[in-house]
XYZ file of N, CA, C and O in Angstrom:
372
model
N 6.761 40.022 36.304
C 5.660 40.312 37.202
C 5.966 41.620 37.937
O 7.088 41.844 38.371
N 4.985 42.451 38.062
C 5.170 43.740 38.722
C 5.230 43.592 40.243
O 5.788 44.427 40.929
N 4.613 42.513 40.748
C 4.628 42.237 42.179
C 4.491 40.732 42.359
O 4.140 40.014 41.423
N 4.782 40.215 43.552
C 4.603 38.793 43.819
C 3.169 38.391 43.494
O 2.227 39.141 43.778
N 3.014 37.215 42.897
C 1.687 36.728 42.538
C 1.665 35.218 42.727
O 2.706 34.567 42.732
N 0.489 34.660 42.906
C 0.330 33.214 43.018
C -0.633 32.772 41.930
O -1.733 33.313 41.797
N -0.203 31.799 41.118
C -1.038 31.263 40.047
C -1.118 29.760 40.226
O -0.096 29.069 40.212
N -2.319 29.259 40.447
C -2.544 27.824 40.661
C -1.601 27.249 41.711
O -1.000 26.206 41.536
N -1.439 27.961 42.790
C -0.618 27.501 43.900
C 0.870 27.713 43.730
O 1.659 27.326 44.587
N 1.298 28.315 42.620
C 2.722 28.541 42.379
C 3.044 30.025 42.513
O 2.340 30.858 41.961
N 4.124 30.311 43.251
C 4.546 31.693 43.446
C 5.265 32.198 42.211
O 6.165 31.548 41.687
N 4.868 33.366 41.736
C 5.576 34.071 40.674
C 6.174 35.304 41.340
O 5.469 36.258 41.633
N 7.503 35.270 41.606
C 8.125 36.384 42.333
C 8.139 37.678 41.521
O 8.191 37.657 40.297
N 8.104 38.785 42.222
C 8.210 40.096 41.593
C 9.480 40.138 40.747
O 10.524 39.656 41.157
N 9.371 40.699 39.541
C 10.519 40.800 38.651
C 10.666 39.619 37.704
O 11.523 39.633 36.826
N 9.831 38.584 37.869
C 9.910 37.422 36.980
C 9.423 37.776 35.586
O 8.562 38.624 35.415
N 9.999 37.111 34.584
C 9.530 37.257 33.214
C 8.529 36.142 32.950
O 8.845 34.967 33.117
N 7.331 36.494 32.556
C 6.276 35.524 32.291
C 6.005 35.507 30.795
O 5.760 36.554 30.191
N 6.097 34.315 30.194
C 5.875 34.182 28.755
C 4.634 33.314 28.515
O 4.451 32.295 29.178
N 3.812 33.725 27.572
C 2.603 32.972 27.254
C 2.952 31.673 26.552
O 3.914 31.600 25.793
N 2.168 30.631 26.796
C 2.353 29.345 26.131
C 1.564 29.367 24.826
O 0.409 28.953 24.765
N 2.194 29.860 23.770
C 1.531 29.990 22.480
C 1.224 28.627 21.879
O 0.215 28.432 21.211
N 2.075 27.655 22.135
C 1.898 26.317 21.565
C 0.550 25.713 21.951
O -0.120 25.117 21.122
N 0.146 25.847 23.191
C -1.125 25.251 23.624
C -2.293 25.864 22.859
O -3.248 25.185 22.518
N -2.200 27.139 22.550
C -3.293 27.790 21.844
C -3.353 27.401 20.374
O -4.411 27.422 19.767
N -2.219 27.021 19.806
C -2.226 26.622 18.398
C -2.548 25.146 18.221
O -2.904 24.713 17.138
N -2.434 24.345 19.272
C -2.663 22.901 19.155
C -3.918 22.417 19.867
O -4.346 21.304 19.661
N -4.492 23.230 20.683
C -5.663 22.822 21.452
C -6.947 23.106 20.676
O -7.133 24.185 20.133
N -7.858 22.133 20.653
C -9.144 22.371 19.984
C -10.029 23.277 20.831
O -10.906 23.939 20.309
N -9.787 23.310 22.130
C -10.594 24.162 23.010
C -10.202 25.635 22.859
O -11.048 26.499 22.768
N -8.901 25.909 22.822
C -8.433 27.292 22.788
C -7.967 27.740 21.412
O -7.824 28.917 21.158
N -7.674 26.788 20.555
C -7.033 27.102 19.291
C -7.990 27.552 18.205
O -9.205 27.603 18.365
N -7.388 27.860 17.069
C -8.184 28.334 15.943
C -8.536 27.208 14.986
O -9.299 27.411 14.061
N -7.973 26.000 15.222
C -8.228 24.866 14.336
C -9.035 23.795 15.060
O -8.751 23.465 16.196
N -10.021 23.216 14.372
C -10.785 22.120 14.959
C -9.941 20.849 15.031
O -10.073 20.062 15.945
N -9.068 20.656 14.041
C -8.157 19.506 14.011
C -6.739 20.054 13.856
O -6.217 20.120 12.752
N -6.094 20.477 14.951
C -4.832 21.197 14.861
C -3.699 20.422 14.192
O -2.815 21.017 13.600
N -3.696 19.097 14.245
C -2.608 18.323 13.657
C -2.934 17.804 12.258
O -2.170 17.042 11.688
N -4.048 18.211 11.697
C -4.433 17.779 10.357
C -3.449 18.326 9.328
O -2.833 19.371 9.520
N -3.311 17.624 8.214
C -2.350 17.984 7.168
C -2.532 19.422 6.677
O -1.565 20.151 6.483
N -3.763 19.861 6.500
C -4.001 21.204 5.960
C -3.570 22.320 6.913
O -3.423 23.464 6.518
N -3.339 21.995 8.175
C -2.944 23.009 9.155
C -1.446 23.019 9.438
O -0.943 23.925 10.075
N -0.725 22.030 8.961
C 0.685 21.895 9.324
C 1.543 23.053 8.844
O 2.429 23.503 9.550
N 1.297 23.547 7.644
C 2.136 24.662 7.170
C 1.896 25.914 8.007
O 2.829 26.656 8.309
N 0.663 26.133 8.419
C 0.373 27.290 9.273
C 1.042 27.130 10.637
O 1.612 28.080 11.180
N 1.006 25.907 11.191
C 1.652 25.666 12.480
C 3.164 25.811 12.359
O 3.819 26.342 13.255
N 3.719 25.366 11.251
C 5.156 25.510 11.023
C 5.525 26.987 10.977
O 6.500 27.418 11.591
N 4.729 27.777 10.289
C 4.978 29.218 10.199
C 4.870 29.864 11.574
O 5.703 30.688 11.951
N 3.842 29.472 12.352
C 3.703 30.004 13.711
C 4.926 29.654 14.552
O 5.413 30.467 15.332
N 5.436 28.434 14.369
C 6.613 28.002 15.114
C 7.835 28.826 14.767
O 8.628 29.171 15.642
N 8.005 29.147 13.480
C 9.145 29.974 13.069
C 9.045 31.369 13.664
O 10.041 31.933 14.123
N 7.856 31.927 13.656
C 7.646 33.268 14.223
C 7.934 33.245 15.718
O 8.623 34.120 16.251
N 7.433 32.205 16.414
C 7.662 32.107 17.852
C 9.154 31.931 18.149
O 9.693 32.560 19.061
N 9.839 31.096 17.366
C 11.269 30.891 17.580
C 12.039 32.188 17.347
O 12.946 32.528 18.114
N 11.678 32.923 16.302
C 12.326 34.190 16.001
C 12.102 35.189 17.146
O 13.032 35.866 17.581
N 10.869 35.258 17.631
C 10.554 36.160 18.743
C 11.331 35.777 20.001
O 11.855 36.642 20.712
N 11.397 34.467 20.295
C 12.112 34.019 21.495
C 13.605 34.310 21.392
O 14.238 34.681 22.382
N 14.176 34.145 20.208
C 15.590 34.459 20.013
C 15.832 35.950 20.230
O 16.794 36.346 20.895
N 14.958 36.778 19.678
C 15.072 38.233 19.848
C 15.012 38.594 21.333
O 15.826 39.387 21.826
N 14.073 38.015 22.061
C 13.935 38.295 23.498
C 15.191 37.863 24.246
O 15.693 38.594 25.114
N 15.726 36.696 23.908
C 16.926 36.204 24.593
C 18.120 37.116 24.338
O 18.865 37.453 25.265
N 18.306 37.527 23.099
C 19.433 38.410 22.769
C 19.263 39.773 23.437
O 20.202 40.306 24.040
N 18.061 40.348 23.346
C 17.812 41.664 23.942
C 17.997 41.628 25.461
O 18.602 42.542 26.046
N 17.526 40.555 26.104
C 17.670 40.424 27.554
C 19.139 40.300 27.935
O 19.599 40.924 28.892
N 19.885 39.501 27.175
C 21.306 39.340 27.452
C 22.039 40.667 27.310
O 22.829 41.054 28.186
N 21.793 41.392 26.223
C 22.470 42.669 26.014
C 22.096 43.707 27.072
O 22.907 44.558 27.427
N 20.868 43.621 27.578
C 20.413 44.601 28.572
C 20.890 44.283 29.987
O 20.958 45.176 30.824
N 21.235 43.023 30.248
C 21.527 42.636 31.626
C 22.947 42.172 31.884
O 23.339 42.013 33.035
N 23.726 41.944 30.828
C 25.083 41.436 31.003
C 26.087 42.527 30.613
O 25.921 43.184 29.588
N 27.098 42.696 31.435
C 28.150 43.651 31.111
C 29.288 42.883 30.445
O 29.898 42.004 31.043
N 29.549 43.204 29.187
C 30.617 42.553 28.430
C 31.893 43.360 28.582
O 31.896 44.572 28.392
N 32.971 42.676 28.935
C 34.253 43.355 29.063
C 35.367 42.335 28.854
O 35.139 41.126 28.884
N 36.565 42.838 28.638
C 37.713 41.958 28.450
C 38.120 41.341 29.782
O 37.924 41.931 30.851
N 38.709 40.153 29.701
C 39.240 39.505 30.901
C 40.451 40.287 31.399
O 41.089 41.030 30.647
N 40.751 40.115 32.677
C 41.897 40.807 33.277
C 42.960 39.789 33.662
O 42.640 38.685 34.123
N 44.228 40.183 33.499
C 45.304 39.303 33.955
C 45.503 39.490 35.454
O 44.779 40.255 36.102
N 46.519 38.813 36.022
C 46.728 38.863 37.490
C 47.076 40.252 38.003
O 46.898 40.551 39.173
N 47.551 41.123 37.089
C 47.893 42.496 37.482
C 46.755 43.483 37.237
O 46.907 44.682 37.468
N 45.649 43.000 36.731
C 44.500 43.861 36.484
C 44.474 44.513 35.116
O 43.650 45.387 34.862
N 45.378 44.106 34.236
C 45.408 44.653 32.876
C 44.470 43.856 31.957
O 44.349 42.639 32.093
N 43.856 44.569 31.030
C 42.956 43.904 30.090
C 43.724 42.960 29.181
O 44.837 43.256 28.745
N 43.128 41.802 28.895
C 43.714 40.830 27.978
C 42.988 40.971 26.651
O 41.763 40.805 26.578
N 43.726 41.300 25.601
C 43.139 41.422 24.263
C 43.480 40.157 23.481
O 44.659 39.879 23.241
N 42.458 39.378 23.109
C 42.746 38.135 22.376
C 43.222 38.432 20.953
O 42.887 39.456 20.369
N 44.044 37.500 20.422
C 44.512 37.617 19.052
C 43.351 37.235 18.133
O 42.843 36.117 18.183
N 42.879 38.165 17.314
C 41.740 37.924 16.435
C 42.153 37.823 14.980
O 41.380 38.123 14.072
N 43.394 37.371 14.746
C 43.875 37.225 13.377
C 43.173 36.035 12.721
O 43.209 34.922 13.257
N 42.512 36.241 11.571
C 41.820 35.128 10.913
C 42.815 34.080 10.418
O 43.937 34.412 10.021
N 42.377 32.823 10.465
C 43.213 31.748 9.941
C 42.332 30.670 9.334
O 41.153 30.549 9.680
N 42.906 29.871 8.461
C 42.143 28.795 7.813
C 41.754 27.723 8.826
O 40.742 27.048 8.660
N 42.528 27.551 9.892
C 42.238 26.527 10.895
C 41.020 26.884 11.759
O 40.459 26.037 12.426
N 40.619 28.135 11.758
C 39.516 28.581 12.596
C 38.158 28.054 12.130
O 37.207 28.027 12.881
N 38.090 27.640 10.880
C 36.814 27.177 10.329
C 36.551 25.820 10.763
O 36.611 24.925 11.133
């Protein structure tokens, strides 16, 4: 949200991320594109929409994490970086 807003009595603070509820539009006969959204002939389309939405949500989560989190090595008690042993082993699987 670009600024504080109120929607149906609920405060949406400035800086909040607002995501559309795509599911309601694909399953609702009032808002959706299907007269019978749960009918057999529509299930493959809904499944495909779900995969696209899941893929988009994963992309948003990863992009947000990379943009907002600083990744760095842990520090020991003296302030030196700790480099983990990354030697591959059969036990790691």
